[in-house]
């Protein structure tokens, strides 16, 4: 794609939350830039249109997009910003048409946008829509939710404690067997 940062925004109930940022292993929700990007994405996705900002004026945009865009640009200093909506057919009611399930957010900080970038983002969005739709459907299943909640003990920060507890349990079992 040849961009500085690619982010994925996904629908969570009635809001849109940042799901992933390129180059980040773990997403922190507290920084102002994250909250402002979520607010901007929600404003853009409410219109159903994509946003193409190229280091220019924001005066020609509607006020419901202009204010969050200005706030986000003050935080991120992006020169190029493209927000491309990801839509899917409603699973509950196929006659309802499409719903917005998320967005791709493409940023460049020191280069100008090219027409080629916009076409690549649109192509990536078409390929990302089914993947995000499937991931959101999978997230609703009860088994993955139970596994996520019960897998806290194998995360990197808990691994030393987990190893210690397993060693103690193993020692207790061995002592019961051999004594």
Tab-separated table of C-alpha atoms in Angstrom:
chain	number	residue	atom	x	y	z
A	1	UNK	CA	0.000	0.000	0.000
A	2	UNK	CA	3.013	2.241	0.600
A	3	UNK	CA	1.582	4.383	3.403
A	4	UNK	CA	2.998	5.450	6.748
A	5	UNK	CA	0.166	4.101	8.898
A	6	UNK	CA	-2.852	1.912	8.216
A	7	UNK	CA	-5.552	1.559	10.846
A	8	UNK	CA	-8.720	-0.507	11.024
A	9	UNK	CA	-11.820	0.847	12.710
A	10	UNK	CA	-14.539	-1.719	13.528
A	11	UNK	CA	-18.127	-1.417	14.690
A	12	UNK	CA	-18.687	-2.334	18.340
A	13	UNK	CA	-22.401	-2.249	19.042
A	14	UNK	CA	-23.442	1.290	18.104
A	15	UNK	CA	-19.983	2.900	18.093
A	16	UNK	CA	-16.793	2.539	16.105
A	17	UNK	CA	-13.581	1.531	17.875
A	18	UNK	CA	-10.028	1.380	16.633
A	19	UNK	CA	-9.256	-2.319	16.199
A	20	UNK	CA	-5.681	-2.247	14.867
A	21	UNK	CA	-2.867	0.112	13.923
A	22	UNK	CA	0.020	-0.923	11.716
A	23	UNK	CA	3.276	-1.201	13.621
A	24	UNK	CA	1.596	-1.524	17.023
A	25	UNK	CA	1.463	-4.875	18.802
A	26	UNK	CA	-0.929	-3.621	21.426
A	27	UNK	CA	-3.512	-0.880	21.075
A	28	UNK	CA	-3.702	1.675	23.867
A	29	UNK	CA	-7.099	3.347	24.160
A	30	UNK	CA	-6.022	6.309	26.295
A	31	UNK	CA	-4.065	8.572	23.916
A	32	UNK	CA	-5.923	11.583	22.556
A	33	UNK	CA	-5.006	10.648	18.993
A	34	UNK	CA	-6.822	7.304	19.307
A	35	UNK	CA	-9.962	8.883	20.724
A	36	UNK	CA	-9.946	11.644	18.135
A	37	UNK	CA	-9.462	9.145	15.304
A	38	UNK	CA	-12.427	7.125	16.570
A	39	UNK	CA	-14.522	10.284	16.730
A	40	UNK	CA	-13.469	11.314	13.221
A	41	UNK	CA	-14.163	7.849	11.824
A	42	UNK	CA	-17.620	7.784	13.428
A	43	UNK	CA	-18.413	11.188	11.923
A	44	UNK	CA	-17.228	10.176	8.461
A	45	UNK	CA	-18.932	6.784	8.562
A	46	UNK	CA	-22.215	8.414	9.605
A	47	UNK	CA	-22.243	10.126	6.207
A	48	UNK	CA	-21.589	6.861	4.361
A	49	UNK	CA	-18.953	8.522	2.181
A	50	UNK	CA	-15.195	8.192	2.163
A	51	UNK	CA	-12.911	11.038	3.229
A	52	UNK	CA	-9.906	12.090	1.171
A	53	UNK	CA	-7.831	14.782	2.836
A	54	UNK	CA	-4.619	15.923	1.165
A	55	UNK	CA	-2.724	18.587	3.129
A	56	UNK	CA	-5.231	21.228	2.242
A	57	UNK	CA	-8.154	23.190	3.457
A	58	UNK	CA	-10.974	21.690	5.434
A	59	UNK	CA	-13.320	24.585	4.733
A	60	UNK	CA	-15.248	22.768	2.002
A	61	UNK	CA	-16.230	19.911	4.343
A	62	UNK	CA	-19.457	19.775	6.363
A	63	UNK	CA	-19.090	21.002	9.967
A	64	UNK	CA	-19.803	17.563	11.463
A	65	UNK	CA	-16.635	16.301	9.734
A	66	UNK	CA	-14.584	19.506	9.739
A	67	UNK	CA	-14.337	19.841	13.528
A	68	UNK	CA	-13.240	16.224	14.282
A	69	UNK	CA	-10.877	16.299	11.275
A	70	UNK	CA	-9.202	19.493	12.485
A	71	UNK	CA	-8.899	18.075	16.005
A	72	UNK	CA	-7.351	14.846	14.734
A	73	UNK	CA	-4.944	16.606	12.372
A	74	UNK	CA	-3.730	18.752	15.291
A	75	UNK	CA	-2.789	15.510	17.092
A	76	UNK	CA	-1.408	13.427	14.224
A	77	UNK	CA	0.060	15.973	11.772
A	78	UNK	CA	-0.902	13.758	8.836
A	79	UNK	CA	-0.553	15.347	5.407
A	80	UNK	CA	-2.684	12.715	3.695
A	81	UNK	CA	-5.674	11.021	5.322
A	82	UNK	CA	-8.051	8.625	3.606
A	83	UNK	CA	-10.956	6.998	5.430
A	84	UNK	CA	-12.607	4.308	3.341
A	85	UNK	CA	-15.794	2.712	4.725
A	86	UNK	CA	-16.174	-1.063	4.852
A	87	UNK	CA	-19.756	-2.202	4.254
A	88	UNK	CA	-21.493	-5.583	4.376
A	89	UNK	CA	-24.989	-6.881	3.917
A	90	UNK	CA	-27.030	-7.105	7.075
A	91	UNK	CA	-26.949	-10.676	8.407
A	92	UNK	CA	-30.278	-10.322	10.229
A	93	UNK	CA	-32.269	-8.713	7.421
A	94	UNK	CA	-30.883	-9.123	3.873
A	95	UNK	CA	-33.555	-6.788	2.499
A	96	UNK	CA	-32.221	-3.964	4.708
A	97	UNK	CA	-29.254	-3.441	2.395
A	98	UNK	CA	-25.721	-2.808	3.550
A	99	UNK	CA	-24.469	-1.609	6.900
A	100	UNK	CA	-21.140	-0.010	7.699
A	101	UNK	CA	-19.030	-2.464	9.683
A	102	UNK	CA	-15.825	-0.449	9.845
A	103	UNK	CA	-13.273	1.559	7.921
A	104	UNK	CA	-9.706	1.607	6.716
A	105	UNK	CA	-7.752	4.698	7.727
A	106	UNK	CA	-4.666	5.412	5.605
A	107	UNK	CA	-2.208	8.109	6.676
A	108	UNK	CA	0.935	9.603	5.197
A	109	UNK	CA	2.982	12.114	7.106
A	110	UNK	CA	5.533	13.452	4.651
A	111	UNK	CA	4.372	12.620	1.133
A	112	UNK	CA	1.661	13.763	-1.226
A	113	UNK	CA	-1.185	11.468	-2.153
A	114	UNK	CA	-1.298	9.977	-5.595
A	115	UNK	CA	-4.255	8.752	-7.613
A	116	UNK	CA	-2.631	5.350	-7.375
A	117	UNK	CA	-2.928	5.442	-3.559
A	118	UNK	CA	-6.682	6.021	-3.713
A	119	UNK	CA	-7.192	3.108	-6.111
A	120	UNK	CA	-5.043	0.816	-3.926
A	121	UNK	CA	-7.050	1.785	-0.839
A	122	UNK	CA	-10.313	1.011	-2.648
A	123	UNK	CA	-8.938	-2.371	-3.746
A	124	UNK	CA	-7.771	-3.149	-0.218
A	125	UNK	CA	-11.170	-2.114	1.159
A	126	UNK	CA	-12.961	-4.528	-1.182
A	127	UNK	CA	-10.704	-7.354	0.039
A	128	UNK	CA	-10.965	-6.316	3.704
A	129	UNK	CA	-14.753	-6.195	3.897
A	130	UNK	CA	-15.327	-9.982	4.028
A	131	UNK	CA	-12.419	-10.478	6.427
A	132	UNK	CA	-13.731	-7.890	8.884
A	133	UNK	CA	-17.296	-9.169	8.529
A	134	UNK	CA	-16.136	-12.719	9.339
A	135	UNK	CA	-14.039	-11.522	12.280
A	136	UNK	CA	-16.970	-9.584	13.746
A	137	UNK	CA	-19.272	-12.593	13.316
A	138	UNK	CA	-16.687	-14.877	14.940
A	139	UNK	CA	-16.406	-12.467	17.865
A	140	UNK	CA	-20.114	-12.985	18.604
A	141	UNK	CA	-19.758	-16.743	19.121
A	142	UNK	CA	-19.712	-17.795	22.809
A	143	UNK	CA	-16.734	-20.199	22.626
A	144	UNK	CA	-14.133	-17.631	21.450
A	145	UNK	CA	-15.354	-15.270	24.171
A	146	UNK	CA	-14.821	-17.936	26.860
A	147	UNK	CA	-11.381	-18.797	25.470
A	148	UNK	CA	-10.368	-15.117	25.405
A	149	UNK	CA	-11.458	-14.606	28.985
A	150	UNK	CA	-9.859	-17.809	30.244
A	151	UNK	CA	-6.563	-17.345	28.395
A	152	UNK	CA	-5.350	-14.503	30.612
A	153	UNK	CA	-2.815	-16.755	32.326
A	154	UNK	CA	-0.739	-17.417	29.190
A	155	UNK	CA	-0.227	-13.794	28.240
A	156	UNK	CA	3.366	-12.581	28.327
A	157	UNK	CA	3.035	-10.538	31.517
A	158	UNK	CA	1.435	-13.479	33.382
A	159	UNK	CA	3.730	-16.221	32.049
A	160	UNK	CA	6.254	-16.220	34.954
A	161	UNK	CA	3.453	-16.570	37.523
A	162	UNK	CA	1.780	-19.259	35.428
A	163	UNK	CA	5.029	-21.226	35.183
A	164	UNK	CA	5.510	-20.934	38.958
A	165	UNK	CA	1.978	-22.179	39.695
A	166	UNK	CA	2.330	-25.059	37.210
A	167	UNK	CA	5.654	-26.067	38.778
A	168	UNK	CA	4.059	-26.059	42.236
A	169	UNK	CA	1.115	-28.160	41.032
A	170	UNK	CA	3.476	-30.583	39.272
A	171	UNK	CA	5.595	-30.894	42.443
A	172	UNK	CA	2.481	-31.581	44.497
A	173	UNK	CA	1.254	-34.251	42.068
A	174	UNK	CA	4.691	-35.903	41.947
A	175	UNK	CA	4.932	-35.902	45.724
A	176	UNK	CA	1.513	-37.564	45.978
A	177	UNK	CA	2.517	-40.196	43.446
A	178	UNK	CA	5.925	-41.068	44.917
A	179	UNK	CA	5.226	-40.667	48.618
